Short mmCIF file of C-alpha atoms in Angstrom, two decimals:
data_model
loop_
_atom_site.label_atom_id
_atom_site.label_comp_id
_atom_site.label_asym_id
_atom_site.label_seq_id
_atom_site.Cartn_x
_atom_site.Cartn_y
_atom_site.Cartn_z
CA UNK A 19 -0.19 0.07 0.03
CA UNK A 20 2.79 2.54 0.80
CA UNK A 21 4.44 1.73 -2.51
CA UNK A 22 1.07 2.44 -4.31
CA UNK A 23 0.10 5.54 -2.43
CA UNK A 24 3.44 7.19 -1.51
CA UNK A 25 6.32 6.41 -3.19
CA UNK A 26 5.01 6.42 -6.59
CA UNK A 27 1.90 8.57 -6.84
CA UNK A 28 2.24 10.74 -3.56
CA UNK A 29 -1.44 10.34 -2.96
CA UNK A 30 -1.28 10.40 0.83
CA UNK A 31 0.60 10.20 3.99
CA UNK A 32 0.27 6.95 5.69
CA UNK A 33 1.01 5.67 9.35
CA UNK A 34 -0.16 2.63 11.28
CA UNK A 35 -3.16 2.89 13.42
CA UNK A 36 -2.53 0.48 16.44
CA UNK A 37 -5.57 -1.48 17.95
CA UNK A 38 -4.99 -3.39 21.02
CA UNK A 39 -6.09 -7.15 21.16
CA UNK A 40 -9.86 -6.34 22.34
CA UNK A 41 -12.22 -9.15 23.45
CA UNK A 42 -14.19 -10.34 20.33
CA UNK A 43 -17.35 -11.69 21.96
CA UNK A 44 -20.06 -13.63 19.94
CA UNK A 45 -21.32 -12.66 16.61
CA UNK A 46 -24.76 -11.62 17.85
CA UNK A 47 -23.26 -9.13 20.12
CA UNK A 48 -20.84 -7.66 17.34
CA UNK A 49 -23.69 -7.44 14.90
CA UNK A 50 -25.92 -5.38 17.68
CA UNK A 51 -22.78 -3.41 18.61
CA UNK A 52 -21.99 -2.32 15.08
CA UNK A 53 -25.24 -0.31 14.81
CA UNK A 54 -24.75 1.02 18.45
CA UNK A 55 -21.41 2.05 17.72
CA UNK A 56 -22.47 3.92 14.33
CA UNK A 57 -25.05 5.85 16.55
CA UNK A 58 -22.28 6.57 19.30
CA UNK A 59 -19.72 7.50 16.81
CA UNK A 60 -22.33 10.47 15.29
CA UNK A 61 -23.04 11.39 18.88
CA UNK A 62 -19.68 11.93 20.11
CA UNK A 63 -18.81 13.57 16.91
CA UNK A 64 -21.54 15.86 17.46
CA UNK A 65 -20.19 16.77 21.21
CA UNK A 66 -16.80 17.45 20.01
CA UNK A 67 -17.99 19.84 17.37
CA UNK A 68 -20.29 21.54 19.87
CA UNK A 69 -17.11 21.83 22.25
CA UNK A 70 -15.21 23.37 19.65
CA UNK A 71 -17.65 25.81 18.35
CA UNK A 72 -18.38 26.85 21.80
CA UNK A 73 -14.63 27.53 22.53
CA UNK A 74 -14.89 29.71 19.25
CA UNK A 75 -17.78 31.50 20.48
CA UNK A 76 -16.43 32.26 23.77
CA UNK A 77 -12.99 33.28 22.63
CA UNK A 78 -14.91 35.87 20.55
CA UNK A 79 -11.81 38.36 20.98
CA UNK A 80 -9.03 35.96 20.07
CA UNK A 81 -10.28 33.47 17.43
CA UNK A 82 -6.86 33.09 16.28
CA UNK A 83 -6.10 31.39 19.56
CA UNK A 84 -8.90 28.79 19.23
CA UNK A 85 -7.05 26.26 17.19
CA UNK A 86 -4.22 26.35 19.86
CA UNK A 87 -6.88 25.64 22.36
CA UNK A 88 -8.23 22.73 20.56
CA UNK A 89 -5.81 19.87 21.96
CA UNK A 90 -5.98 16.21 22.54
CA UNK A 91 -3.77 15.19 25.66
CA UNK A 92 -1.54 18.45 24.92
CA UNK A 93 -0.79 17.91 21.25
CA UNK A 94 -2.73 18.95 18.29
CA UNK A 95 -5.31 16.83 16.62
CA UNK A 96 -3.36 15.48 13.83
CA UNK A 97 -0.40 14.62 15.86
CA UNK A 98 -2.78 12.71 18.46
CA UNK A 99 -4.57 10.89 15.71
CA UNK A 100 -1.33 9.69 13.77
CA UNK A 101 0.44 8.77 17.17
CA UNK A 102 -2.75 7.30 18.75
CA UNK A 103 -2.28 4.93 21.65
CA UNK A 104 -5.06 3.06 23.22
CA UNK A 105 -5.91 4.40 26.74
CA UNK A 106 -5.70 1.19 29.04
CA UNK A 107 -6.63 3.11 32.24
CA UNK A 108 -10.01 4.71 30.90
CA UNK A 109 -11.10 1.96 28.53
CA UNK A 110 -9.61 -1.31 29.81
CA UNK A 111 -9.32 -3.79 27.26
CA UNK A 112 -10.27 -6.67 29.60
CA UNK A 113 -13.82 -5.46 29.42
CA UNK A 114 -16.11 -6.34 26.69
CA UNK A 115 -16.62 -4.17 23.57
CA UNK A 116 -19.78 -3.33 24.95
CA UNK A 117 -18.78 -2.38 28.23
CA UNK A 118 -16.13 -0.03 26.65
CA UNK A 119 -18.60 1.45 24.22
CA UNK A 120 -20.93 2.14 27.42
CA UNK A 121 -18.15 3.81 29.29
CA UNK A 122 -17.44 6.12 26.46
CA UNK A 123 -21.18 6.80 25.92
CA UNK A 124 -21.56 7.83 29.83
CA UNK A 125 -18.64 9.79 29.79
CA UNK A 126 -19.54 11.86 26.67
CA UNK A 127 -23.22 12.10 27.75
CA UNK A 128 -22.04 13.56 30.96
CA UNK A 129 -19.82 16.09 29.15
CA UNK A 130 -22.72 17.12 26.74
CA UNK A 131 -25.17 17.71 29.87
CA UNK A 132 -22.39 19.76 31.63
CA UNK A 133 -21.82 21.62 28.38
CA UNK A 134 -25.51 22.42 28.21
CA UNK A 135 -25.80 23.71 31.90
CA UNK A 136 -22.35 25.86 31.51
CA UNK A 137 -23.64 27.45 28.16
CA UNK A 138 -26.89 28.12 29.41
CA UNK A 139 -25.47 30.28 32.34
CA UNK A 140 -22.91 31.99 30.21
CA UNK A 141 -25.38 32.67 27.39
CA UNK A 142 -27.63 34.20 29.88
CA UNK A 143 -25.06 36.50 31.31
CA UNK A 144 -23.83 37.43 27.78
CA UNK A 145 -27.38 37.95 26.38
CA UNK A 146 -28.25 40.43 29.48
CA UNK A 147 -25.02 42.07 28.81
CA UNK A 148 -25.61 42.47 25.21
CA UNK A 149 -29.18 43.80 25.77
CA UNK A 150 -27.83 46.67 28.16
CA UNK A 151 -24.99 47.51 25.70
CA UNK A 152 -27.58 47.91 22.95
CA UNK A 153 -29.51 50.36 25.08
CA UNK A 154 -26.41 52.28 25.32
CA UNK A 155 -25.65 52.01 21.65
CA UNK A 156 -27.57 52.91 18.27
CA UNK A 157 -29.97 55.59 17.26
CA UNK A 158 -31.20 58.52 19.81
CA UNK A 159 -34.46 57.29 19.16
CA UNK A 160 -34.13 53.90 21.04
CA UNK A 161 -30.86 54.20 22.90
CA UNK A 162 -30.41 54.72 26.49
CA UNK A 163 -29.89 58.47 27.46
CA UNK A 164 -28.63 57.77 30.93
CA UNK A 165 -24.80 58.27 29.98
CA UNK A 166 -25.72 61.43 27.95
CA UNK A 167 -27.72 63.83 30.01
CA UNK A 168 -26.46 65.47 33.25
CA UNK A 169 -28.50 66.47 36.15
CA UNK A 170 -27.91 70.44 35.44
CA UNK A 171 -29.78 69.59 32.04
CA UNK A 172 -33.12 69.55 34.17
CA UNK A 173 -35.50 71.38 36.19
CA UNK A 174 -35.91 68.88 38.92
CA UNK A 175 -38.39 68.67 42.15
CA UNK A 176 -40.83 71.30 40.72
CA UNK A 177 -44.48 71.11 41.16
CA UNK A 178 -45.27 72.99 37.77
CA UNK A 179 -42.17 72.50 35.47
CA UNK A 180 -40.50 69.70 33.67
CA UNK A 181 -37.74 69.35 31.14
CA UNK A 182 -38.29 67.17 28.10
CA UNK A 183 -36.04 65.41 25.84
CA UNK A 184 -36.77 65.62 22.31
CA UNK A 185 -34.84 64.00 19.28
CA UNK A 186 -34.60 66.29 16.37
CA UNK A 187 -33.45 65.57 12.88
CA UNK A 188 -30.21 67.62 11.71
CA UNK A 189 -32.07 68.63 8.69
CA UNK A 190 -34.86 70.07 10.83
CA UNK A 191 -32.55 71.88 13.37
CA UNK A 192 -33.76 75.38 11.94
CA UNK A 193 -37.32 74.48 12.25
CA UNK A 194 -36.88 73.40 15.54
CA UNK A 195 -35.42 76.46 16.74
CA UNK A 196 -38.20 78.57 15.27
CA UNK A 197 -41.29 76.58 16.49
CA UNK A 198 -40.29 74.73 19.45
CA UNK A 199 -41.74 77.92 21.91
CA UNK A 200 -45.05 77.70 19.99
CA UNK A 201 -45.60 73.93 19.56
CA UNK A 202 -48.23 74.47 22.74
CA UNK A 203 -48.90 76.85 25.20
CA UNK A 204 -46.73 77.12 28.50
CA UNK A 205 -43.16 76.24 26.92
CA UNK A 206 -40.34 78.29 28.46
CA UNK A 207 -38.80 80.53 26.13
CA UNK A 208 -35.33 80.13 25.23
CA UNK A 209 -35.21 76.70 27.42
CA UNK A 210 -33.95 74.53 24.54
CA UNK A 211 -30.47 73.29 24.48
CA UNK A 212 -28.69 70.69 22.28
CA UNK A 213 -27.35 68.12 24.76
CA UNK A 214 -26.03 65.53 21.99
CA UNK A 215 -25.54 64.71 18.33
CA UNK A 216 -25.24 61.43 16.39
CA UNK A 217 -25.04 61.01 12.68
CA UNK A 218 -28.64 61.70 12.02
CA UNK A 219 -30.28 63.28 14.88
CA UNK A 220 -29.51 65.66 17.88
CA UNK A 221 -31.07 65.39 21.62
CA UNK A 222 -32.51 68.87 22.58
CA UNK A 223 -33.99 69.53 26.18
CA UNK A 224 -36.97 71.96 26.49
CA UNK A 225 -38.92 73.19 29.77
CA UNK A 226 -42.56 73.53 29.93
CA UNK A 227 -45.37 73.52 32.54
CA UNK A 228 -46.47 69.77 33.19
CA UNK A 229 -50.06 70.60 32.01
CA UNK A 230 -48.94 71.14 28.59
CA UNK A 231 -47.20 67.75 28.12
CA UNK A 232 -49.58 65.81 26.11
CA UNK A 233 -50.17 68.82 23.76
CA UNK A 234 -46.62 69.35 23.30
CA UNK A 235 -45.98 65.68 22.41
CA UNK A 236 -48.77 65.56 19.78
CA UNK A 237 -47.59 68.79 18.07
CA UNK A 238 -44.13 67.55 18.25
CA UNK A 239 -44.82 64.47 16.54
CA UNK A 240 -46.86 66.24 13.85
CA UNK A 241 -43.62 68.15 13.07
CA UNK A 242 -41.61 65.15 13.06
CA UNK A 243 -39.93 65.77 16.46
CA UNK A 244 -39.90 62.78 18.72
CA UNK A 245 -40.18 63.14 22.35
CA UNK A 246 -38.40 60.55 24.59
CA UNK A 247 -39.97 59.22 27.49
CA UNK A 248 -37.24 60.03 29.93
CA UNK A 249 -37.33 60.98 33.69
CA UNK A 250 -33.95 61.72 35.38
CA UNK A 251 -33.62 59.42 38.33
CA UNK A 252 -29.91 59.12 39.82
CA UNK A 253 -30.70 55.70 41.58
CA UNK A 254 -32.20 53.99 38.70
CA UNK A 255 -29.26 55.48 36.22
CA UNK A 256 -26.60 54.37 38.96
CA UNK A 257 -28.55 50.78 39.23
CA UNK A 258 -28.28 50.30 35.49
CA UNK A 259 -24.54 51.12 35.17
CA UNK A 260 -23.85 49.04 38.29
CA UNK A 261 -25.56 46.16 36.26
CA UNK A 262 -23.60 46.60 33.17
CA UNK A 263 -20.39 46.56 35.11
CA UNK A 264 -21.57 43.61 37.24
CA UNK A 265 -22.52 41.53 33.94
CA UNK A 266 -19.49 42.72 32.16
CA UNK A 267 -17.17 41.40 35.14
CA UNK A 268 -19.15 38.08 35.15
CA UNK A 269 -18.79 37.51 31.62
CA UNK A 270 -14.90 38.05 31.86
CA UNK A 271 -14.74 36.02 34.70
CA UNK A 272 -15.96 33.02 32.89
CA UNK A 273 -13.40 33.54 30.26
CA UNK A 274 -10.47 35.31 31.90
CA UNK A 275 -9.10 35.41 35.58
CA UNK A 276 -6.82 38.41 36.41
CA UNK A 277 -4.25 37.75 39.25
CA UNK A 278 -1.45 39.50 40.50
CA UNK A 279 1.77 38.29 41.64
CA UNK A 280 5.27 39.94 43.09
CA UNK A 281 7.54 40.77 40.59
CA UNK A 282 10.37 38.86 41.96
CA UNK A 283 8.46 35.79 40.90
CA UNK A 284 8.69 36.94 37.16
CA UNK A 285 12.40 37.00 36.81
CA UNK A 286 12.23 36.95 32.85
CA UNK A 287 10.47 40.36 33.02
CA UNK A 288 11.73 43.44 34.16
CA UNK A 289 10.03 46.69 35.20
CA UNK A 290 11.72 49.61 36.47
CA UNK A 291 8.71 51.34 38.33
CA UNK A 292 6.05 48.51 38.63
CA UNK A 293 6.08 46.50 42.04
CA UNK A 294 3.38 44.16 40.73
CA UNK A 295 2.59 42.76 37.18
CA UNK A 296 -1.10 41.45 36.50
CA UNK A 297 -1.48 38.16 34.56
CA UNK A 298 -4.44 37.25 32.52
CA UNK A 299 -5.27 33.57 32.88
CA UNK A 300 -7.83 31.65 31.39
CA UNK A 301 -11.40 31.49 33.15
CA UNK A 302 -13.04 28.62 34.37
CA UNK A 303 -15.12 28.18 31.32
CA UNK A 304 -12.25 28.19 28.90
CA UNK A 305 -10.21 25.92 31.06
CA UNK A 306 -13.41 23.34 31.47
CA UNK A 307 -13.83 23.43 27.59
CA UNK A 308 -10.14 22.84 26.91
CA UNK A 309 -10.19 19.91 29.33
CA UNK A 310 -13.46 18.25 28.11
CA UNK A 311 -12.70 18.92 24.50
CA UNK A 312 -9.64 17.14 24.78
CA UNK A 313 -11.59 14.21 26.80
CA UNK A 314 -14.33 14.02 24.12
CA UNK A 315 -12.21 14.07 21.07
CA UNK A 316 -9.94 11.26 22.82
CA UNK A 317 -13.31 9.20 23.38
CA UNK A 318 -14.07 9.85 19.66
CA UNK A 319 -11.03 8.44 18.49
CA UNK A 320 -11.26 5.39 20.72
CA UNK A 321 -14.81 4.80 19.07
CA UNK A 322 -13.20 4.91 15.71
CA UNK A 323 -11.03 2.33 16.63
CA UNK A 324 -13.88 0.04 18.24
CA UNK A 325 -15.63 0.51 14.91
CA UNK A 326 -12.65 -0.55 13.03
CA UNK A 327 -12.18 -3.38 14.99
CA UNK A 328 -15.78 -4.57 15.02
CA UNK A 329 -16.40 -4.12 11.58
CA UNK A 330 -13.11 -5.88 10.45
CA UNK A 331 -13.77 -9.10 12.65
CA UNK A 332 -17.72 -9.12 10.90
CA UNK A 333 -16.23 -8.76 7.49
CA UNK A 334 -12.91 -10.80 7.62
CA UNK A 335 -13.95 -13.23 10.34
CA UNK A 336 -11.54 -14.94 13.13
CA UNK A 337 -8.62 -15.17 13.85
CA UNK A 338 -8.35 -11.40 14.38
CA UNK A 339 -5.64 -10.64 11.31
CA UNK A 340 -5.86 -7.10 9.90
CA UNK A 341 -3.95 -3.88 9.75
CA UNK A 342 -5.48 -0.49 10.65
CA UNK A 343 -3.84 2.46 8.71
CA UNK A 344 -4.45 6.36 8.61
CA UNK A 345 -4.04 7.83 5.09
CA UNK A 346 -4.09 11.74 5.20
CA UNK A 347 -4.79 13.18 1.54
CA UNK A 348 -6.30 16.18 0.03
CA UNK A 349 -9.60 16.65 -1.91
CA UNK A 350 -8.12 16.58 -5.59
CA UNK A 351 -6.19 13.07 -4.86
CA UNK A 352 -9.26 11.33 -3.13
CA UNK A 353 -10.70 9.91 -6.17
CA UNK A 354 -7.22 8.78 -7.79
CA UNK A 355 -6.37 7.34 -4.08
CA UNK A 356 -9.84 5.33 -4.15
CA UNK A 357 -9.23 3.92 -7.41
CA UNK A 358 -5.59 2.66 -6.30
CA UNK A 359 -6.77 1.29 -3.24
CA UNK A 360 -9.69 -0.39 -4.89
CA UNK A 361 -7.27 -2.06 -7.25
CA UNK A 362 -4.99 -3.29 -4.33
CA UNK A 363 -7.92 -4.68 -2.25
CA UNK A 364 -10.88 -5.71 -4.52
CA UNK A 365 -9.82 -9.14 -3.98
CA UNK A 366 -11.04 -8.84 -0.32
CA UNK A 367 -14.61 -8.47 -1.27
CA UNK A 368 -15.60 -9.65 -4.93
CA UNK A 369 -19.03 -8.04 -4.51
CA UNK A 370 -17.77 -4.48 -3.50
CA UNK A 371 -17.19 -2.30 -6.39
CA UNK A 372 -16.60 1.24 -5.54
CA UNK A 373 -20.14 2.23 -4.47
CA UNK A 374 -21.25 6.22 -3.62
CA UNK A 375 -23.47 6.31 -0.78
CA UNK A 376 -25.57 8.95 -2.65
CA UNK A 377 -26.55 6.32 -5.11
CA UNK A 378 -29.96 4.85 -4.61
CA UNK A 379 -29.92 1.24 -4.76
CA UNK A 380 -32.83 -0.79 -3.73
CA UNK A 381 -32.27 -3.00 -1.14
CA UNK A 382 -28.69 -1.78 -0.09
CA UNK A 383 -28.98 0.43 2.97
CA UNK A 384 -25.63 2.23 3.28
CA UNK A 385 -26.60 4.33 6.05
CA UNK A 386 -24.86 7.16 4.25
CA UNK A 387 -21.68 5.63 4.70
CA UNK A 388 -19.39 4.40 1.57
CA UNK A 389 -18.81 0.95 1.02
CA UNK A 390 -15.45 -0.47 -0.05
CA UNK A 391 -13.78 -3.83 0.01
CA UNK A 392 -11.71 -2.61 2.81
CA UNK A 393 -13.28 -1.10 6.08
CA UNK A 394 -13.20 2.62 5.91
CA UNK A 395 -14.23 5.51 8.31
CA UNK A 396 -13.49 9.17 8.11
CA UNK A 397 -11.92 11.43 10.74
CA UNK A 398 -12.25 15.01 10.10
CA UNK A 399 -10.06 17.04 12.20
CA UNK A 400 -11.02 20.77 10.87
CA UNK A 401 -13.76 21.18 13.21
CA UNK A 402 -14.20 24.81 12.60
CA UNK A 403 -14.80 26.62 9.51
CA UNK A 404 -13.84 30.33 9.95
CA UNK A 405 -15.16 32.76 7.66
#
């Protein structure tokens, strides 16, 4: 195989995939296990991809670092797969194949459940924070005005007078200055001030008698001036700012921990004036994602090994006598590689022409898995598609 695929045609990079001497069990168990492993394979792969995607979502400000955090046993995914060694401690080979698959299933199901819980908590914080941030951004027609206005902009604690805030399109500034005093009765002359501008509009204050509020709002709307419903309340504004700060801090705590340590412990870094150095460490959510992504990916590759072993015994029989190989290739070489492999191994299963799973063949259920004269499974280590 190496001569046909690498030395003469350079179609793939090959390496042995070592599977230990697992317990075979009975034929009935193997047949049933084959279907169960196919479902478990899909489930574990979905959890691995969810963990990878969530790592990407959480590290929103440093997506270039995402791939560096997606490791298995501390190495990149390709390295782990090509140097795969069965984990005897986690998955004892003295156990039956079914027991090993159940260990993996239980382990990954727990990771999936924990991910849902942690994601829910994080998304709640993130969603509430985004809502508050949205209130502090955008158009003057919708955004929060708390960070724009000041106490001195308002007539406060008056039984008769009130200060209103009005959004005026920039093109209508001259009309506003000409008409605001006469939009309704009891508007205080020369009381309008421009407080803030964005791209399209300006925020004006105007003072009037309370009894004229409804009439002023109506006449303003007729002239395309929008009165914002806003009451100056320092306690409420302070509470909103504190909530924004709290949510922002909670979100950062999930992704980053900031700790301080004496400079003497950082001998490779010299600061002349600073006594302390603040270090940004990974927060609990990122650490959890790293650890459990590694666990789930390792479990996934063990499931692939179980599938190769089970299908090979079912197809080639006993005694166990086969070699599992990893072939790394690229899209342009796949078709040619398939042809070469078919020529090499068609004698293993004379009825197996190269069959494409997309073909609709009555009576043949491929379960969306290609069928070849050799046992074949795909491992995709490119878990994220960055735009």
